[in-house]
Short mmCIF file of C-alpha atoms and ligand atoms in Angstrom, two decimals:
data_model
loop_
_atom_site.label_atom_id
_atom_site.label_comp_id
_atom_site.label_asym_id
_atom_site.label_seq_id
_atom_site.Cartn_x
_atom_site.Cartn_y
_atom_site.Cartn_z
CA UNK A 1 -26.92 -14.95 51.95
CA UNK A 2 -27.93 -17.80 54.07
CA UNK A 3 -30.62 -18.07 56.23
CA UNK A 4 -28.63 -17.69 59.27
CA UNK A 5 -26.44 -15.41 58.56
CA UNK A 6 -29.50 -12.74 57.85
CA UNK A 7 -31.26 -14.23 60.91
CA UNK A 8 -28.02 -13.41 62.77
CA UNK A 9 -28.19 -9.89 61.31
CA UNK A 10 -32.01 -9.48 62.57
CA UNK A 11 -31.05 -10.77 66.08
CA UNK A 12 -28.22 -8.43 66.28
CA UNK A 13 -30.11 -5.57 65.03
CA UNK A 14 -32.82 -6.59 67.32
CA UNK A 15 -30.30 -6.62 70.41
CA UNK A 16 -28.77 -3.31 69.18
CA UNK A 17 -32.57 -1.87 69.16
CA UNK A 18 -33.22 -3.75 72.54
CA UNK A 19 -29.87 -2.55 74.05
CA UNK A 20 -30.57 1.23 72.92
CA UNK A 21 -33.54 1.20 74.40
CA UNK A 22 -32.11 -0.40 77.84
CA UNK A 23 -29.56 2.31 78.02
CA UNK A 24 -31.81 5.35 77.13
CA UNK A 25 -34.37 4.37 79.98
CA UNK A 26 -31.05 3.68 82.45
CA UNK A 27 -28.77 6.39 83.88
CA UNK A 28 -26.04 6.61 81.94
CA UNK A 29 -27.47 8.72 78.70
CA UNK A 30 -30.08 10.41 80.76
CA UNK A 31 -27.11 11.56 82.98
CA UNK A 32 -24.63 12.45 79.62
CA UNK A 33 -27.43 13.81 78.19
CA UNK A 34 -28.42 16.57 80.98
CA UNK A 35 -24.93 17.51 81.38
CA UNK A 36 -23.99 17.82 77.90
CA UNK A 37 -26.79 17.90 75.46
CA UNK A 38 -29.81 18.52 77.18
CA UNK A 39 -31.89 22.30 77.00
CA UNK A 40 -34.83 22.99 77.88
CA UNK A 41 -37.37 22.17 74.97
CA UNK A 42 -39.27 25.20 72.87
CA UNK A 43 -41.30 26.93 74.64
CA UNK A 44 -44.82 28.05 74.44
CA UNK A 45 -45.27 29.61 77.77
CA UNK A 46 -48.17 32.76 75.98
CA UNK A 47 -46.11 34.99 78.75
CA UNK A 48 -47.60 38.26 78.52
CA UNK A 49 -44.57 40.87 79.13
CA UNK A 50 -44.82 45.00 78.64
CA UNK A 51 -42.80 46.08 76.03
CA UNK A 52 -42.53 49.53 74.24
CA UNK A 53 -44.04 49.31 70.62
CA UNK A 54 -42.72 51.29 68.31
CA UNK A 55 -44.74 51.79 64.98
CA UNK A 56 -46.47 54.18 62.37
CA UNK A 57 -44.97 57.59 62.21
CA UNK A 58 -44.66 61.19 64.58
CA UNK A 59 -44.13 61.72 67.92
CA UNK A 60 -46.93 58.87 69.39
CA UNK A 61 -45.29 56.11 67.35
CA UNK A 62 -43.94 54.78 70.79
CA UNK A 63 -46.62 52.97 73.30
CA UNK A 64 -46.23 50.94 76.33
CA UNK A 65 -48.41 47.68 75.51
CA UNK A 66 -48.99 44.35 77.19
CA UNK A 67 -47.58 41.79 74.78
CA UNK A 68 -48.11 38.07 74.41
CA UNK A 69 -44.93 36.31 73.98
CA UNK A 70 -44.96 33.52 70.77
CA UNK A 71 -43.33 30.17 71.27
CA UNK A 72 -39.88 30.02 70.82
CA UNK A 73 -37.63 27.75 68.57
CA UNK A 74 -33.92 26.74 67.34
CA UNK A 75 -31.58 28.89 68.34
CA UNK A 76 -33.76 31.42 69.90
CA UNK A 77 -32.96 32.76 73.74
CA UNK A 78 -35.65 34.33 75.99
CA UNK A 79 -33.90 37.09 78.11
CA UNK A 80 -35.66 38.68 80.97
CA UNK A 81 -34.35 42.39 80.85
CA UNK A 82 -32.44 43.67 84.09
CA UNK A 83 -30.95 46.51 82.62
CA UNK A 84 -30.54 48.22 78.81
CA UNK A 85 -29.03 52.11 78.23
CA UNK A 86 -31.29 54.49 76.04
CA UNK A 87 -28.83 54.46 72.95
CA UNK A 88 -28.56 57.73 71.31
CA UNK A 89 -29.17 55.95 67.94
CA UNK A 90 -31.78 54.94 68.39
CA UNK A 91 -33.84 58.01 70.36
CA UNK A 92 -35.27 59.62 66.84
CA UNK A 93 -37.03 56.91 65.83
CA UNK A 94 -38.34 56.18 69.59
CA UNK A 95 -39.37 59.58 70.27
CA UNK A 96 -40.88 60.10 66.88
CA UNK A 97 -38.64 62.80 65.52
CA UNK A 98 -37.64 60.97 62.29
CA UNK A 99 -39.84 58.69 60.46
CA UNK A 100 -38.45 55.35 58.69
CA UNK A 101 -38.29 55.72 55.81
CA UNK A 102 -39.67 53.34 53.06
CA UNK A 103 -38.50 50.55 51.59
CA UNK A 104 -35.65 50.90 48.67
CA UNK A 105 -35.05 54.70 47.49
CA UNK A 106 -31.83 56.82 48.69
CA UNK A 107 -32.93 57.42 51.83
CA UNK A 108 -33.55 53.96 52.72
CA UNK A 109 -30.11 53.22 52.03
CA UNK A 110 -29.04 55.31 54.65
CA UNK A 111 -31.49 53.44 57.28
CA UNK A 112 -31.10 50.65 58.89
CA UNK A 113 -34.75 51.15 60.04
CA UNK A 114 -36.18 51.58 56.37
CA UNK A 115 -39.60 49.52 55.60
CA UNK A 116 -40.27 49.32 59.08
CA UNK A 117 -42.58 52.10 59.70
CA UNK A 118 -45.67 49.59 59.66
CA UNK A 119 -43.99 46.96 61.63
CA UNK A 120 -44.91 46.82 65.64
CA UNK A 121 -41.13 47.29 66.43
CA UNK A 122 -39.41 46.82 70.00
CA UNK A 123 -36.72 49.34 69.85
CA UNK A 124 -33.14 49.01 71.61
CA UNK A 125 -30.22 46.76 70.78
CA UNK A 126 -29.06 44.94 73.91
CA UNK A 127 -28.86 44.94 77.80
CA UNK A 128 -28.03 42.79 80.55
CA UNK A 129 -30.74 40.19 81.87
CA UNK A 130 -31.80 36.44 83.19
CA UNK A 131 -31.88 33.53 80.70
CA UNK A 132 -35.90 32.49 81.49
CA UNK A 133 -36.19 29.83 78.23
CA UNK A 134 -34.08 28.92 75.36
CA UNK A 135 -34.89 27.06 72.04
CA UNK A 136 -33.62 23.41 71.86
CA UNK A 137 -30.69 23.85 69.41
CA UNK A 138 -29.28 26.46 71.72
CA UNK A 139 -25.61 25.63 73.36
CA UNK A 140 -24.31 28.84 74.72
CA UNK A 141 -26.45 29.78 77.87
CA UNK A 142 -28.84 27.76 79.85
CA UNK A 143 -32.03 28.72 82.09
CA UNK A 144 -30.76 30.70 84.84
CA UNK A 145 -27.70 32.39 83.30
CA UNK A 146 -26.99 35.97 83.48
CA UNK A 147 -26.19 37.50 80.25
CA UNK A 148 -25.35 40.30 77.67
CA UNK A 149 -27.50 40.81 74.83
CA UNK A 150 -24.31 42.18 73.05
CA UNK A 151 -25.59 44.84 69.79
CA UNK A 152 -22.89 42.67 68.13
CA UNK A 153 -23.42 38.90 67.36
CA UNK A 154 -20.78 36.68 67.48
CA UNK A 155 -21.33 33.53 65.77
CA UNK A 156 -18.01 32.10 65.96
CA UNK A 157 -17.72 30.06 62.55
CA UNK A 158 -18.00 32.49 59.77
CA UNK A 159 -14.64 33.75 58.00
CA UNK A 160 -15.13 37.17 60.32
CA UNK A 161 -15.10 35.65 63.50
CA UNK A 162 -12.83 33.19 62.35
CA UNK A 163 -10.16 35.89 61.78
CA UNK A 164 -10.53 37.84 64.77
CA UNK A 165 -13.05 40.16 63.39
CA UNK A 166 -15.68 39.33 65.17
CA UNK A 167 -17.51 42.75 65.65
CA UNK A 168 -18.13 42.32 62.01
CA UNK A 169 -19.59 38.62 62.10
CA UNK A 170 -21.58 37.33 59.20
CA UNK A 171 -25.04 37.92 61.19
CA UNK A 172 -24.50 41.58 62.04
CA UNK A 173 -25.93 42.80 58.38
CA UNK A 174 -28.84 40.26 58.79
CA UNK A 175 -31.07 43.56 60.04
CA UNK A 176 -33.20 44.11 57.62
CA UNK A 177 -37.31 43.87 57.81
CA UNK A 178 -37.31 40.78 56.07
CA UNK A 179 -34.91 39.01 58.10
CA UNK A 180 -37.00 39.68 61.47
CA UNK A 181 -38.76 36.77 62.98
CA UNK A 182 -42.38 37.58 65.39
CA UNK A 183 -41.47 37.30 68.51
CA UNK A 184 -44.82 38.14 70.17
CA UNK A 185 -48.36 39.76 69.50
CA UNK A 186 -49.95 42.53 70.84
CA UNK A 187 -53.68 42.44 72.13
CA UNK A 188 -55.25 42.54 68.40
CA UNK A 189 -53.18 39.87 67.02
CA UNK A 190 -50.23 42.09 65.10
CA UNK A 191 -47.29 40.11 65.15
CA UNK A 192 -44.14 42.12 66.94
CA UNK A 193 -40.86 42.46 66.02
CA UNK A 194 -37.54 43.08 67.80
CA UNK A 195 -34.68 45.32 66.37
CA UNK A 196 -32.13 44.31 65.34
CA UNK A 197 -32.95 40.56 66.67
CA UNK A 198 -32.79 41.90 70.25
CA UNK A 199 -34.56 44.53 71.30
CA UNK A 200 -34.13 46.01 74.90
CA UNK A 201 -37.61 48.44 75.85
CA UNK A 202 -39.11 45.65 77.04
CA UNK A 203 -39.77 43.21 80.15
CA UNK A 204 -38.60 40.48 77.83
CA UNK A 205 -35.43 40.48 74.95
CA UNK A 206 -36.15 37.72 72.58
CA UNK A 207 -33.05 36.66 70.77
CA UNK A 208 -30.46 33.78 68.94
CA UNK A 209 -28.33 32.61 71.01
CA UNK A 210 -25.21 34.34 68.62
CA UNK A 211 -26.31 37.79 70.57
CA UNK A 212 -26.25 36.25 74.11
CA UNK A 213 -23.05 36.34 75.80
CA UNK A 214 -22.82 34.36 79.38
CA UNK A 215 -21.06 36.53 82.67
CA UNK A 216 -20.80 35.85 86.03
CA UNK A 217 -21.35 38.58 87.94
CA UNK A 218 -23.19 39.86 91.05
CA UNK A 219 -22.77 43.41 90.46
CA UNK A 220 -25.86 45.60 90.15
CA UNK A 221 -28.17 45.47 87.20
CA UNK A 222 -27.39 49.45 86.23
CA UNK A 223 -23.92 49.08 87.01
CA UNK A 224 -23.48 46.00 84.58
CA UNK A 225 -26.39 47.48 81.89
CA UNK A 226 -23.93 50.79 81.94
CA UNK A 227 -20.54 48.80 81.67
CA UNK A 228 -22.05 46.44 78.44
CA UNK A 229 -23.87 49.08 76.85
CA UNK A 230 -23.82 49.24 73.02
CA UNK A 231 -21.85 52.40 73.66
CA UNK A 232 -19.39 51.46 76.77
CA UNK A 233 -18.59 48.27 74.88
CA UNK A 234 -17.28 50.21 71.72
CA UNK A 235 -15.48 53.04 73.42
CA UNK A 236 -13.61 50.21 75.87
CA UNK A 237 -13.34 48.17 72.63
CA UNK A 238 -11.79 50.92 70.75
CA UNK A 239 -9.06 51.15 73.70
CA UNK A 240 -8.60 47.43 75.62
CA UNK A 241 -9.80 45.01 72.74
CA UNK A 242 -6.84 45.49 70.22
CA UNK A 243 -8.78 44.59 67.49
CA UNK A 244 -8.40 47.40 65.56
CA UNK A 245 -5.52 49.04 66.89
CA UNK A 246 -2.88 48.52 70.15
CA UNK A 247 -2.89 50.99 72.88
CA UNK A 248 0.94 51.38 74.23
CA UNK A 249 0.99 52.16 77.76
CA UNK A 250 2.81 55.67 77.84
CA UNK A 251 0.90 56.91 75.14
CA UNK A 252 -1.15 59.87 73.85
CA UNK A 253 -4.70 59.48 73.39
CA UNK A 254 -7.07 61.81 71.95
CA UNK A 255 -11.21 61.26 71.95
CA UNK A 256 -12.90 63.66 70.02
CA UNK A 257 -16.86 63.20 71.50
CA UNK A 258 -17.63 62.47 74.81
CA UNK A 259 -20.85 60.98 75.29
CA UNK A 260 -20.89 57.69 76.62
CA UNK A 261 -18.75 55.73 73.78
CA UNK A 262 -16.43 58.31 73.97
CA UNK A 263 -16.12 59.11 77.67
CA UNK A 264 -15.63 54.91 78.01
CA UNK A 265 -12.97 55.01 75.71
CA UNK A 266 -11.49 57.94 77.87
CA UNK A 267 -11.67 55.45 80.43
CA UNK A 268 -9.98 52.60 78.32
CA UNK A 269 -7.16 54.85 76.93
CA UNK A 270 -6.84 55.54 81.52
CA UNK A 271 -6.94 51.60 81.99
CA UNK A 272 -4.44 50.64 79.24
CA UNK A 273 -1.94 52.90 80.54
CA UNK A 274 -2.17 56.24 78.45
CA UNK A 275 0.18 59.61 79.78
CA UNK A 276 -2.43 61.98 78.33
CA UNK A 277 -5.61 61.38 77.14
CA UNK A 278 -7.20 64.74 75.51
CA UNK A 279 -10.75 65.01 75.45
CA UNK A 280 -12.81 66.76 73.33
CA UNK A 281 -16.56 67.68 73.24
CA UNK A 282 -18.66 71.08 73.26
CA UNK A 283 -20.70 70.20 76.30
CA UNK A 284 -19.17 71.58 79.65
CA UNK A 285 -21.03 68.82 81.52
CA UNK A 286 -19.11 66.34 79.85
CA UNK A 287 -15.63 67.49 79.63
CA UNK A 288 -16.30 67.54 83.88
CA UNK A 289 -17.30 63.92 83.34
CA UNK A 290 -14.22 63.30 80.96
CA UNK A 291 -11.87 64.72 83.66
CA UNK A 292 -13.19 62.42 86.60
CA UNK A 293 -13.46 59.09 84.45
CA UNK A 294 -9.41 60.28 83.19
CA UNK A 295 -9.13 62.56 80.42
CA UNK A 296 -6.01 64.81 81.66
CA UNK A 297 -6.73 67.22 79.69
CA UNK A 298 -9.94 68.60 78.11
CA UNK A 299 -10.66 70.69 75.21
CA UNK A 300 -14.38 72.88 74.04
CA UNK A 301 -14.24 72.66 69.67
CA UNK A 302 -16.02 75.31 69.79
CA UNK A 303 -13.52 77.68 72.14
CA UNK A 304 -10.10 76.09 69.88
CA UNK A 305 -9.23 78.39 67.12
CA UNK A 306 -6.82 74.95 65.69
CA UNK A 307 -8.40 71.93 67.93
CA UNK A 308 -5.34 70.15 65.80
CA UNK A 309 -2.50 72.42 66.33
CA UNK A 310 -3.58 72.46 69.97
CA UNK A 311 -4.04 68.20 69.76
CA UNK A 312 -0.47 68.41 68.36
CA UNK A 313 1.30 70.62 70.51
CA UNK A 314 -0.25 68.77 73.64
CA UNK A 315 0.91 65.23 72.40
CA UNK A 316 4.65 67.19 70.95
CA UNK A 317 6.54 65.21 74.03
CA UNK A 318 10.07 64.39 74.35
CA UNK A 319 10.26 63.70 70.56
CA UNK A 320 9.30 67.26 69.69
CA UNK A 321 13.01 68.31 69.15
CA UNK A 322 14.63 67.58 65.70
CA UNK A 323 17.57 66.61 67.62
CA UNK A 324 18.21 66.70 71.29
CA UNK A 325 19.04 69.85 72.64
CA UNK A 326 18.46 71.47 69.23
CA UNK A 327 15.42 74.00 68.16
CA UNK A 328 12.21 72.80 66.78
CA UNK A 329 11.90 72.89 62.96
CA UNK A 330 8.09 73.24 63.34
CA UNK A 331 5.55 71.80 60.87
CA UNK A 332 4.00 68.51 61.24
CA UNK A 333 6.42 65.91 62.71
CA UNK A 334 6.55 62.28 64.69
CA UNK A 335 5.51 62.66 67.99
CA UNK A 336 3.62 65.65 67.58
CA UNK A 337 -0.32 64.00 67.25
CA UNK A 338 -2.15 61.50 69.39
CA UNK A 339 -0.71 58.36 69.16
CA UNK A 340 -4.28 56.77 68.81
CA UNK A 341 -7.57 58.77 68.03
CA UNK A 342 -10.58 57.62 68.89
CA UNK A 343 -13.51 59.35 66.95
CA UNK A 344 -17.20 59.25 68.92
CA UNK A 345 -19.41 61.94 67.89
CA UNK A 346 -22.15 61.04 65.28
CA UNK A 347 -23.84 63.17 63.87
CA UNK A 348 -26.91 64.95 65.49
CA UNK A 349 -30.31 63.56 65.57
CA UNK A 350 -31.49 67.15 67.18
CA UNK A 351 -30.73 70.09 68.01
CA UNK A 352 -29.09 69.58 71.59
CA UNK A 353 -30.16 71.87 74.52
CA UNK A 354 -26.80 72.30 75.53
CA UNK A 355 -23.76 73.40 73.98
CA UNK A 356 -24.03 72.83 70.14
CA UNK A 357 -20.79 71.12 68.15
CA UNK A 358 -19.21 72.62 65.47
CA UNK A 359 -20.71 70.75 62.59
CA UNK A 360 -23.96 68.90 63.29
CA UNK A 361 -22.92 66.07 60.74
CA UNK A 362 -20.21 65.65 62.15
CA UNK A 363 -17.99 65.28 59.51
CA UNK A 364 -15.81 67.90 60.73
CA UNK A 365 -14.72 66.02 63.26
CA UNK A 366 -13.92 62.89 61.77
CA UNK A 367 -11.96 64.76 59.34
CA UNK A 368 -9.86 66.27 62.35
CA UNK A 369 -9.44 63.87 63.88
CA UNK A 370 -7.82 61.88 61.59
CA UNK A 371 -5.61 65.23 61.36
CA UNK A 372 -4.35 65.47 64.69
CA UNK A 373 -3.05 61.75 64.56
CA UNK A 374 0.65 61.75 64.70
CA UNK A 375 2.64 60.51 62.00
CA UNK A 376 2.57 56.76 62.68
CA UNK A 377 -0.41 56.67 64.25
CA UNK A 378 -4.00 55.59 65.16
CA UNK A 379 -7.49 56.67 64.11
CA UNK A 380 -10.62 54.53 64.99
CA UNK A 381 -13.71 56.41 63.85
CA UNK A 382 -16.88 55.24 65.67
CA UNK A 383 -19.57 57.78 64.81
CA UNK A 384 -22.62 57.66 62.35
CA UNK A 385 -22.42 59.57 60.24
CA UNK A 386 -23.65 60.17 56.15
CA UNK A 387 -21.94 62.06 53.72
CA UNK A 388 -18.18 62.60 52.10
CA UNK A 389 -15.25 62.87 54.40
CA UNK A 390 -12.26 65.16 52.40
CA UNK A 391 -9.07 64.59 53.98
CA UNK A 392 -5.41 65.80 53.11
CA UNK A 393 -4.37 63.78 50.48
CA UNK A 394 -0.54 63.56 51.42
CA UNK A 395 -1.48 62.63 54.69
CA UNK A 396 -3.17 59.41 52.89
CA UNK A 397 0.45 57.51 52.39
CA UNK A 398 3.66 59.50 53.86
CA UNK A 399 1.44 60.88 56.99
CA UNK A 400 2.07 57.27 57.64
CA UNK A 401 -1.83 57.35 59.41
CA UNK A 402 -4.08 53.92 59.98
CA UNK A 403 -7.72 54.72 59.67
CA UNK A 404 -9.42 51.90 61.62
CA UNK A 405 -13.77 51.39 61.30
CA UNK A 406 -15.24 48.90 62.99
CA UNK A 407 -18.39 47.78 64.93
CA UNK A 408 -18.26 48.11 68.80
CA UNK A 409 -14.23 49.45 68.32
CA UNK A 410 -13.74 46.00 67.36
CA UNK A 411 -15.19 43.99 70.45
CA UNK A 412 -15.24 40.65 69.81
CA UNK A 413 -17.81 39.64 71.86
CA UNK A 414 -17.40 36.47 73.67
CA UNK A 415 -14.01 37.46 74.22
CA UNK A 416 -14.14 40.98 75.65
CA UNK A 417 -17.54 41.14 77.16
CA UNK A 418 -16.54 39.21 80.13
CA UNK A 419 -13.25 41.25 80.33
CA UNK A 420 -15.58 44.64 80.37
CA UNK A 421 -17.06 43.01 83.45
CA UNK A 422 -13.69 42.21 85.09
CA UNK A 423 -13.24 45.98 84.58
CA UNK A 424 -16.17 46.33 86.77
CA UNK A 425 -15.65 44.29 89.26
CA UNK A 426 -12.27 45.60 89.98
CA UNK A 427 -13.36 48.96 89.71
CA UNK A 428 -11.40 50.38 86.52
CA UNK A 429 -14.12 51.25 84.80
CA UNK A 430 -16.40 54.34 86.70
CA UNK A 431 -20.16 53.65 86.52
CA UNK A 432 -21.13 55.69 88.76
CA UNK A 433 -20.23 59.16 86.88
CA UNK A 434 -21.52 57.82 83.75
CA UNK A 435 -24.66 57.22 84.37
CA UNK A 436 -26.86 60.29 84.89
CA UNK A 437 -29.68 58.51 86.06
CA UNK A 438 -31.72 54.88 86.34
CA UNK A 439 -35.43 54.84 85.48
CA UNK A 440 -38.05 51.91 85.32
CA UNK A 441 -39.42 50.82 82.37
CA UNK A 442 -42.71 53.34 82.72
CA UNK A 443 -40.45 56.19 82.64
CA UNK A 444 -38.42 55.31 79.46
CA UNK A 445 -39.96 57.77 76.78
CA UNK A 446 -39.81 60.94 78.90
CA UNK A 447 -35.82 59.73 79.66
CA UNK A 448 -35.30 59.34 76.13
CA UNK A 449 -35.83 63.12 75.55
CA UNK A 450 -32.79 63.65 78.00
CA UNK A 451 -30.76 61.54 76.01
CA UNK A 452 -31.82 63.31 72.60
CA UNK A 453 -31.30 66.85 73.48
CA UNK A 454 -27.84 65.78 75.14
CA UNK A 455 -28.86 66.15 78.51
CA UNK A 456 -28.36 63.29 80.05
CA UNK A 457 -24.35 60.91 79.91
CA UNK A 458 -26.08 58.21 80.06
CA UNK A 459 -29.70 57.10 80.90
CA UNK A 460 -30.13 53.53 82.06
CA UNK A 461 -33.58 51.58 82.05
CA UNK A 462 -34.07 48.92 84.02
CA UNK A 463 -37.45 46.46 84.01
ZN1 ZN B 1 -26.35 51.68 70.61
ZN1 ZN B 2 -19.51 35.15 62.77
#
């Protein structure tokens, strides 16, 4: 190597360094670098917020406290909470009814709270709010933004979401205590946690940017928290996404619980075109809703001697006849069944003080509703539930049924969300009857009990 050649090779490395340097302090990168790469960097603003704590065990475990916010990193988005719905799922465990349970055993298996009993937890799982800072690695959303904390992630590269499964992306098991990150202490120092990655009681949801979903809209904060609830976004999922199964325009529709995923898929099944969408819940109050949102017909469980034969002979149509003009053989035959189900009852976290279901478990249900499907058909269960569902074996292959489970009735986040809010803005989906009533953040616990004993469609916080 001669002497020149490497001195070449310095000066040319010299004028690369000299010439990177020239062009970071000039325009041209600053400007590519604000409109394509640049975020704000981490932030470590010690913002105190008010958040609801949950922790320990019965009926105090849930305090409003003044938190300090920790500095943020990576992928992590600060969201400054407009609006988040008081999710039946979760009200037990607010309100101090049921304990978590520990870690490991049978009973944590059931939980997705178990080992958390000790851990200063910020209950909820998603809402509608103002991006205020993001980590430095994060692409989606930017300061400023308005966005859904959707209860589903969407990461967009892992085999799920890469097969248009998104509502069951890679990061939606990652729930567990030892997967949560401190996002803030209280007054004494003990680091707090947000469920589920997210959170929602609170001033402040502190999140990855997989969670966050960007929308433009104007609309009200309730309006919007009500439309992209966890619940709304499953029931209109189950109905508009397709995901899991494709509602026909013309066809029958039955919804067996209406609460607020159920009474939003009543209102999908009205959007995509249904004839009759059969609703079905004990409480009076909300087959009333049911009927205004679009159920055209409703039914009480507890008032139906067969809820199925009655499903069946509701949903018999034009193709009830064996031939046309000719008598009808009877029995179980195409046509006669909801063309899609959609299952939303869960089972009960209390005892309601209004009209009781059938089965509190709600297994019952799920088993009829996959029952009154018609040969050919739909079923979409939604519900939690725990134990052993016994169906009709023959229905299993020649009842020619498709059971469909899925999170959020297959939402795929990024995708649907901002359709949801289309729905909103053009005024297809009804806010205004499903939401019962708005409170601040102060007011949240006593709310909560509205939403426990089934009092309430839906209650709405806003902060
Ligand atoms: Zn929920
Ligand atoms: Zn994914």
């Amino acid at each position: 190597m001669s002497d020149e050649h490497s001195l070449s090779r310095r000066r040319l490395l010299k004028q690369g360094a000299a010439a990177a340097g020239a062009v970071a302090a000039g325009t041209k990168v600053a400007a590519y670098e604000e409109s394509a790469a640049a975020q704000a960097p981490a932030i470590s603003t010690a913002r105190l917020f008010k958040a609801w704590i949950s922790r320990g065990t019965g009926r105090n475990r849930t305090t409003l406290q003044d938190v300090r916010l920790r500095p943020i990193s990576g992928r992590q988005v600060v969201v400054r909470t407009e609006a988040t719905n008081l999710c039946y799922s979760n009200s037990a465990l607010v309100l101090g009814l049921t304990d978590p349970p520990a870690a490991g055993g049978a009973a944590a298996a059931n939980s997705l709270a178990a080992g958390t009993a000790d851990m200063a937890l910020i209950q909820g799982h998603g809402g509608v709010g103002i991006v205020e800072a993001v980590g430095p690695e994060v692409r989606r959303v930017q300061v400023g933004d308005r966005v859904c904390v959707s209860g589903t992630p969407q990461c967009g590269s892992c085999y799920h979401c890469l097969r248009g499964r998104a509502d069951v992306c890679q990061l939606l098991g990652r729930n567990l205590p030892a997967d949560f990150v401190p996002i803030a202490e209280t007054r004494d120092g003990t680091p707090v946690y947000a469920n589920s990655h997210i959170g929602g009681l609170a001033e402040l949801m502190v999140t990855f940017e997989e969670w966050v979903v960007p929308i433009v809209s104007k609309a009200p904060a309730v309006d919007l928290g009500m439309v992209l609830a966890c619940v709304s976004v499953a029931g209109l999922g189950a109905t508009t996404s397709g995901t899991l199964a494709r509602l026909q325009p013309g066809s029958t529709v039955a919804v067996v619980g209406c609460g607020p995923l159920g009474l939003s898929a009543v209102q999908g099944a009205r959007i995509g075109g249904a004839s009759t969408v059969i609703a079905i819940d004990p409480v009076r109050m909300r087959r009333d809703v049911a009927l205004k949102v679009g159920a055209t017909h409703v039914l009480d469980p507890n008032a139906e001697r067969n809820i199925i034969e009655k499903v069946r002979s509701l949903s018999a149509g034009p193709t009830s006849r064996t031939w046309s003009g000719g008598r009808d053989s009877g029995g179980r035959r195409s046509g006669a069944g909801a063309d899609l189900v959609v299952e939303a009852v869960g089972m009960e976290l209390a005892v309601p003080k209004v009209e009781r279901g059938p089965d509190p478990s709600a297994i019952l249900p799920v088993q009829q509703a996959y029952e009154m499907a018609s040969s050919g058909g739909d079923v979409i269960t939604t519900g939690l539930i725990r134990g052993t569902i016994a169906l009709p074996a023959f229905l299993f292959a020649i009842g020619g049924i498709s059971h469909h489970g899925g999170q959020a009735g297959g939402t795929n986040p990024m995708r649907d969300i901002p359709r949801y809010v289309e729905l909103l803005h053009s005024g297809r989906y009804d806010t205004k009857t499903m939401v019962t009533r708005a409170v601040p953040l102060k007011d949240m616990l006593g709310a909560y009990e509205e939403v426990i004993y089934r009092q309430a469609v839906t209650v709405i916080m806003t902060a």
